[in-house]
Coordinates of C-alpha atoms in Angstrom, one line a residue:
Chain A
M1 CA 11.5 15.5 12.0
N2 CA 14.4 13.5 10.6
Y3 CA 12.3 10.1 9.1
E4 CA 15.1 9.7 6.3
E5 CA 15.8 5.6 5.7
K6 CA 19.7 5.1 5.4
T7 CA 20.0 2.1 2.8
L8 CA 21.8 -1.0 4.9
T9 CA 22.0 -3.2 1.9
S10 CA 20.4 -3.3 -1.8
E11 CA 20.1 -6.1 -4.2
K12 CA 19.0 -5.3 -8.0
V13 CA 16.4 -8.1 -8.3
F14 CA 15.1 -7.5 -11.8
E15 CA 17.1 -5.4 -14.8
G16 CA 14.4 -5.0 -17.9
K17 CA 14.1 -2.8 -20.4
I18 CA 11.9 -0.2 -19.2
I19 CA 11.8 -0.8 -14.9
D20 CA 14.6 -2.6 -12.9
L21 CA 13.7 -3.7 -9.5
R22 CA 15.5 -3.3 -6.2
I23 CA 15.0 -4.6 -2.7
E24 CA 16.8 -2.6 0.3
T25 CA 17.0 -3.2 3.9
V26 CA 17.0 0.0 5.2
E27 CA 17.7 1.8 9.0
L28 CA 14.4 3.2 10.7
P29 CA 14.3 6.7 12.6
D30 CA 14.4 4.5 15.5
G31 CA 17.2 2.4 14.4
K32 CA 14.9 -0.8 13.8
T33 CA 15.6 -2.2 10.1
A34 CA 12.6 -2.5 7.4
Y35 CA 12.3 -4.1 4.0
R36 CA 11.6 -2.2 0.8
E37 CA 11.1 -3.1 -2.7
L38 CA 11.5 -0.5 -5.1
V39 CA 11.0 0.1 -8.9
D40 CA 13.2 2.4 -10.4
H41 CA 11.3 3.8 -14.0
P42 CA 12.3 6.3 -16.1
G43 CA 9.6 8.8 -15.8
G44 CA 7.8 10.4 -18.5
V45 CA 5.8 13.4 -20.1
G46 CA 2.3 14.1 -20.8
V47 CA 0.9 17.3 -22.5
L48 CA -2.7 18.5 -22.7
A49 CA -2.8 20.5 -25.4
V50 CA -5.7 22.5 -26.7
L51 CA -6.5 22.7 -30.6
P52 CA -7.5 25.9 -32.5
D53 CA -11.0 24.9 -32.0
G54 CA -10.7 24.4 -28.3
R55 CA -10.8 21.1 -27.9
I56 CA -8.7 18.4 -26.5
P57 CA -7.1 15.4 -28.1
L58 CA -7.0 12.7 -26.0
V59 CA -5.7 8.8 -26.8
R60 CA -7.5 6.1 -26.4
Q61 CA -5.1 3.3 -25.7
Y62 CA -4.9 -0.6 -24.4
R63 CA -3.1 -1.0 -21.1
K64 CA -1.8 -4.4 -20.8
P65 CA -1.3 -3.9 -17.0
I66 CA -5.3 -2.7 -16.0
E67 CA -6.5 -5.1 -19.1
D68 CA -8.6 -2.0 -20.1
Y69 CA -8.5 0.9 -22.3
T70 CA -7.9 4.2 -20.8
W71 CA -8.1 7.9 -22.4
E72 CA -5.2 9.8 -21.3
I73 CA -3.6 12.9 -22.8
P74 CA -0.5 12.3 -25.1
A75 CA 2.5 10.9 -23.1
G76 CA 5.7 9.3 -23.2
K77 CA 8.3 7.8 -21.3
L78 CA 11.5 10.4 -21.0
D79 CA 14.4 8.6 -23.1
K80 CA 17.9 8.6 -21.5
G81 CA 19.1 12.0 -20.6
E82 CA 16.3 13.6 -22.2
E83 CA 15.1 16.8 -21.3
P84 CA 11.3 16.5 -20.5
I85 CA 10.1 19.5 -22.5
V86 CA 11.7 17.6 -25.6
C87 CA 10.3 14.6 -24.7
G88 CA 6.9 16.3 -24.5
K89 CA 7.0 18.0 -27.7
R90 CA 8.1 14.5 -29.5
E91 CA 5.2 12.5 -28.4
L92 CA 2.8 15.2 -28.8
E93 CA 3.8 15.2 -32.5
E94 CA 4.0 11.1 -32.7
E95 CA 0.6 10.7 -31.3
T96 CA -1.8 13.5 -32.7
G97 CA 0.5 14.9 -35.6
Y98 CA 0.1 18.2 -33.7
K99 CA 3.6 20.3 -33.2
V100 CA 4.1 23.2 -31.1
E101 CA 6.6 25.6 -30.2
E102 CA 6.4 26.4 -26.5
L103 CA 5.1 24.2 -23.7
I104 CA 4.0 25.6 -20.6
S105 CA 4.6 23.7 -16.9
L106 CA 2.1 22.1 -15.5
G107 CA 4.7 20.9 -12.5
Y108 CA 5.2 17.0 -12.4
I109 CA 3.7 14.6 -10.2
Y110 CA 4.6 11.2 -8.7
P111 CA 2.4 8.8 -9.5
S112 CA 3.2 6.2 -6.7
P113 CA 6.0 7.2 -4.4
G114 CA 5.4 4.5 -1.8
F115 CA 7.2 1.9 -4.2
V116 CA 8.0 3.5 -7.6
N117 CA 10.4 6.7 -8.2
E118 CA 8.8 7.4 -11.6
V119 CA 7.9 11.3 -12.4
T120 CA 6.0 12.3 -14.6
H121 CA 5.9 16.0 -15.9
M122 CA 3.3 17.9 -17.3
F123 CA 2.6 20.7 -19.4
F124 CA 0.2 22.7 -21.5
A125 CA 0.2 23.5 -25.0
K126 CA -1.5 25.7 -27.2
D127 CA -1.0 27.3 -30.8
L128 CA -0.6 24.4 -32.4
S129 CA 0.4 23.4 -35.9
Q130 CA 0.1 20.6 -38.2
G131 CA 3.1 18.2 -37.9
E132 CA 3.2 14.2 -38.8
V133 CA 1.9 11.5 -36.6
H134 CA 4.0 8.3 -36.4
P135 CA 3.6 6.6 -32.9
D136 CA 6.0 3.8 -31.9
E137 CA 5.9 0.7 -33.5
D138 CA 4.2 -1.4 -30.9
E139 CA 2.0 1.2 -30.0
F140 CA -1.7 1.0 -31.3
L141 CA -3.8 4.0 -30.4
D142 CA -6.8 6.0 -31.6
V143 CA -6.9 10.0 -31.1
K144 CA -10.4 11.7 -30.3
S145 CA -10.6 15.5 -29.4
F146 CA -13.1 16.5 -26.2
T147 CA -14.4 19.9 -25.5
V148 CA -12.9 21.1 -21.9
D149 CA -16.5 20.7 -20.6
E150 CA -16.6 16.7 -22.2
V151 CA -12.9 16.1 -20.4
R152 CA -14.3 17.6 -17.6
N153 CA -17.6 15.4 -17.2
M154 CA -15.3 12.6 -18.1
I155 CA -13.1 13.0 -15.2
L156 CA -16.0 13.8 -12.8
S157 CA -17.7 10.3 -14.1
N158 CA -14.6 8.6 -13.8
E159 CA -14.3 7.4 -17.8
I160 CA -11.1 9.3 -17.2
N161 CA -9.0 7.8 -14.7
D162 CA -5.4 8.0 -15.5
A163 CA -3.7 9.9 -12.7
K164 CA -1.8 12.2 -15.1
T165 CA -4.7 13.3 -17.2
V166 CA -6.9 13.9 -14.3
A167 CA -4.2 15.9 -12.4
A168 CA -3.2 18.1 -15.7
F169 CA -6.8 18.7 -16.6
L170 CA -7.8 19.7 -13.3
K171 CA -4.6 21.9 -13.0
C172 CA -5.0 23.6 -15.9
E173 CA -8.5 24.5 -14.9
A174 CA -6.9 25.9 -11.0
M175 CA -4.1 27.7 -13.4
K176 CA -7.1 29.4 -15.3
L177 CA -5.3 28.2 -18.6
F178 CA -8.9 27.4 -20.1
Chain B
M1 CA -10.9 0.3 -32.5
N2 CA -10.2 -3.4 -30.6
Y3 CA -6.6 -2.9 -29.4
E4 CA -6.4 -5.5 -27.0
E5 CA -3.2 -7.5 -26.3
K6 CA -3.5 -11.1 -26.2
T7 CA -0.9 -13.0 -23.8
L8 CA 1.1 -15.5 -25.2
T9 CA 3.6 -15.9 -22.6
S10 CA 3.6 -14.7 -18.8
E11 CA 6.3 -15.4 -16.7
K12 CA 6.4 -14.4 -12.8
V13 CA 10.2 -13.5 -12.6
F14 CA 9.5 -12.1 -8.8
E15 CA 7.0 -12.3 -5.8
G16 CA 7.5 -9.8 -3.1
K17 CA 5.8 -8.8 0.0
I18 CA 4.1 -5.8 -1.8
I19 CA 4.6 -6.2 -5.5
D20 CA 4.9 -8.8 -8.3
L21 CA 6.8 -8.5 -11.2
R22 CA 5.7 -10.6 -14.6
I23 CA 7.1 -10.5 -18.2
E24 CA 4.4 -11.0 -20.9
T25 CA 4.8 -11.4 -24.7
V26 CA 1.8 -10.3 -26.5
E27 CA 0.6 -10.3 -29.5
L28 CA -0.7 -7.1 -30.9
P29 CA -3.5 -5.8 -32.8
D30 CA -1.3 -6.3 -35.7
G31 CA -0.3 -9.6 -35.0
K32 CA 3.0 -8.8 -34.5
T33 CA 4.4 -9.8 -30.9
A34 CA 5.4 -7.5 -28.1
Y35 CA 7.1 -7.2 -24.5
R36 CA 5.7 -6.2 -21.7
E37 CA 7.2 -5.7 -18.1
L38 CA 3.8 -5.8 -15.5
V39 CA 3.8 -4.9 -11.8
D40 CA 1.1 -6.6 -10.1
H41 CA 0.4 -3.8 -7.0
P42 CA -3.0 -4.6 -4.5
G43 CA -3.8 -1.3 -5.2
G44 CA -4.9 1.6 -1.9
V45 CA -6.9 4.2 -0.7
G46 CA -6.6 7.9 -0.1
V47 CA -8.7 10.2 2.1
L48 CA -9.3 14.0 2.1
A49 CA -10.6 14.6 5.3
V50 CA -12.1 17.9 6.4
L51 CA -11.8 18.7 10.0
P52 CA -14.5 20.9 11.8
D53 CA -12.4 24.1 11.4
G54 CA -12.3 23.3 7.9
R55 CA -8.7 22.3 7.8
I56 CA -7.5 19.1 5.7
P57 CA -5.0 16.7 7.4
L58 CA -2.0 15.8 5.2
V59 CA 1.0 13.2 6.0
R60 CA 4.5 14.0 5.8
Q61 CA 6.8 11.1 5.1
Y62 CA 9.7 9.8 3.7
R63 CA 9.7 7.9 0.5
K64 CA 12.4 5.7 0.2
P65 CA 11.7 5.3 -3.5
I66 CA 12.2 8.9 -4.6
E67 CA 14.6 9.4 -1.5
D68 CA 12.2 12.6 -0.6
Y69 CA 9.0 13.7 1.6
T70 CA 6.0 14.3 0.5
W71 CA 2.8 15.8 1.5
E72 CA -0.1 13.2 1.2
I73 CA -3.5 12.9 2.2
P74 CA -3.8 9.7 4.5
A75 CA -3.6 6.5 2.6
G76 CA -2.6 3.0 2.6
K77 CA -2.8 -0.1 0.5
L78 CA -5.3 -2.3 0.2
D79 CA -5.4 -5.6 2.5
K80 CA -6.4 -9.0 0.6
G81 CA -10.3 -9.0 -0.1
E82 CA -10.3 -5.7 2.0
E83 CA -13.3 -3.1 0.8
P84 CA -11.4 0.7 -0.5
I85 CA -14.1 2.1 1.9
V86 CA -13.1 0.1 5.5
C87 CA -9.5 0.8 4.1
G88 CA -9.8 4.2 3.6
K89 CA -11.8 4.6 7.5
R90 CA -8.9 2.6 9.2
E91 CA -6.1 4.2 7.5
L92 CA -7.4 8.1 8.3
E93 CA -8.0 7.1 11.8
E94 CA -4.3 5.1 12.1
E95 CA -2.7 7.8 10.8
T96 CA -4.5 11.3 12.0
G97 CA -6.7 9.9 14.8
Y98 CA -9.8 10.9 13.1
K99 CA -12.8 8.8 12.8
V100 CA -15.5 9.0 10.3
E101 CA -18.8 7.5 9.7
E102 CA -19.2 8.1 6.0
L103 CA -16.9 8.7 3.2
I104 CA -17.9 10.1 -0.4
S105 CA -16.5 8.3 -2.9
L106 CA -14.1 10.8 -5.3
G107 CA -13.7 7.9 -7.8
Y108 CA -10.5 6.4 -8.6
I109 CA -7.2 6.7 -10.5
Y110 CA -4.6 4.4 -12.2
P111 CA -1.4 5.8 -11.0
S112 CA 0.8 4.3 -14.0
P113 CA -1.2 2.0 -16.0
G114 CA 1.5 1.4 -18.9
F115 CA 3.3 -0.7 -16.1
V116 CA 1.4 -1.5 -13.0
N117 CA -2.0 -2.5 -12.4
E118 CA -2.6 -0.3 -9.3
V119 CA -5.5 1.5 -8.7
T120 CA -6.0 4.2 -5.9
H121 CA -9.6 4.3 -4.9
M122 CA -9.7 8.5 -3.3
F123 CA -12.8 9.5 -0.9
F124 CA -14.0 12.6 0.8
A125 CA -14.7 13.0 4.8
K126 CA -15.8 15.3 7.4
D127 CA -18.2 15.0 10.4
L128 CA -15.0 13.5 11.9
S129 CA -14.5 12.4 15.5
Q130 CA -11.8 11.9 17.5
G131 CA -10.4 8.4 17.4
E132 CA -6.5 7.0 18.0
V133 CA -3.7 7.5 16.1
H134 CA -1.7 4.4 15.7
P135 CA 0.5 4.4 12.5
D136 CA 2.1 0.7 11.0
E137 CA 5.2 -0.5 12.9
D138 CA 7.4 0.5 10.4
E139 CA 5.7 3.9 9.7
F140 CA 6.9 7.3 10.3
L141 CA 5.4 10.4 10.1
D142 CA 4.0 13.9 10.7
V143 CA 0.3 15.1 10.4
K144 CA -0.3 19.0 10.1
S145 CA -3.3 20.1 9.1
F146 CA -4.0 23.2 6.3
T147 CA -6.5 25.2 4.9
V148 CA -8.2 24.9 1.7
D149 CA -6.0 27.7 0.0
E150 CA -3.0 26.8 1.5
V151 CA -3.2 23.1 -0.1
R152 CA -4.2 24.7 -3.4
N153 CA -1.3 26.9 -3.5
M154 CA 1.1 23.6 -2.7
I155 CA -0.3 22.0 -5.3
L156 CA 0.2 25.0 -7.6
S157 CA 3.8 25.5 -6.7
N158 CA 4.1 21.8 -6.9
E159 CA 5.0 21.6 -3.2
I160 CA 2.6 19.2 -3.3
N161 CA 3.1 16.5 -6.2
D162 CA 1.7 13.2 -5.2
A163 CA -0.5 11.9 -7.7
K164 CA -3.4 11.2 -5.2
T165 CA -3.3 13.8 -3.2
V166 CA -3.1 16.3 -6.7
A167 CA -6.1 14.5 -8.2
A168 CA -8.2 14.4 -4.8
F169 CA -8.2 17.7 -3.8
L170 CA -8.7 19.1 -7.3
K171 CA -11.5 16.6 -7.6
C172 CA -13.2 17.9 -4.3
E173 CA -12.7 21.2 -5.8
A174 CA -14.5 20.3 -9.2
M175 CA -17.1 18.8 -7.3
K176 CA -17.8 21.6 -5.1
L177 CA -17.2 19.8 -1.7
F178 CA -14.8 22.6 -0.2

């Protein structure tokens, strides 16, 4: 069935540094009208890396929206027009100090397609070499590395609860990359 | 390390039917000030159900923010003050017509903790009985059931790309629930 929603009116109600917000009225498949709140987000990239010792570096960060700390794979937002693979290499080095030549795609996820167009590209990295840590100016984070079993247990116990980190790790397992 | 960000100023710039938007200035661990765009979202619930024939019902829906269709586990937003388990049972029946007595927790994910406080609770359901389909008025969707192998392949080929659906299915596999 064709359930596309045709935009009838669109109003940008907020234009931010990172996100924009639009209110739209759309025509539903039955001809009725519905109201939609839509967030525009630049999208991002997360990299699950395996160090020479088999451990996976995770980033511990305070996330203001949830007022809590998370453990996440190294990740960052896409700059305008930036290729996901370039962003992934950049963020991995910025946050962990590891460089990588090649990234293997783990696909992408829509974190919350009901209200935001954000897409998160995920990559797998191995054969890392030493680079230079240089986090963004307003970014404060710790990096700690865990074994594959430790990460799996942190996911199953919900200590890891960041969507891209859960998806990237479990996709690596399903793809038998470990 | 303590990386908490203390709120210095907070301004609600949008109050919507589903989401609100706040702009905050925060104090960083080094004493500097940073700007944050924060979305308030009610959170939601997704239910991965296994039918008596072993198939998993997925919902095909047009998602306006990404201007595309997705395959997702039955899901919905939390009503104010609603228990996730109550929401999960309600949404499963509304969208698929199946009732369930008991839901098994698959934990929760933060879809995008860098900008939104949304939390998505995930559950596993089996031993379903026939109920009544009654989707929301502005919700148009198809339900189709797939085998476990089909769902895994759809995740690995990225035909399934909704974060909670990827996380819930792969957590079920990791927890050996199939």
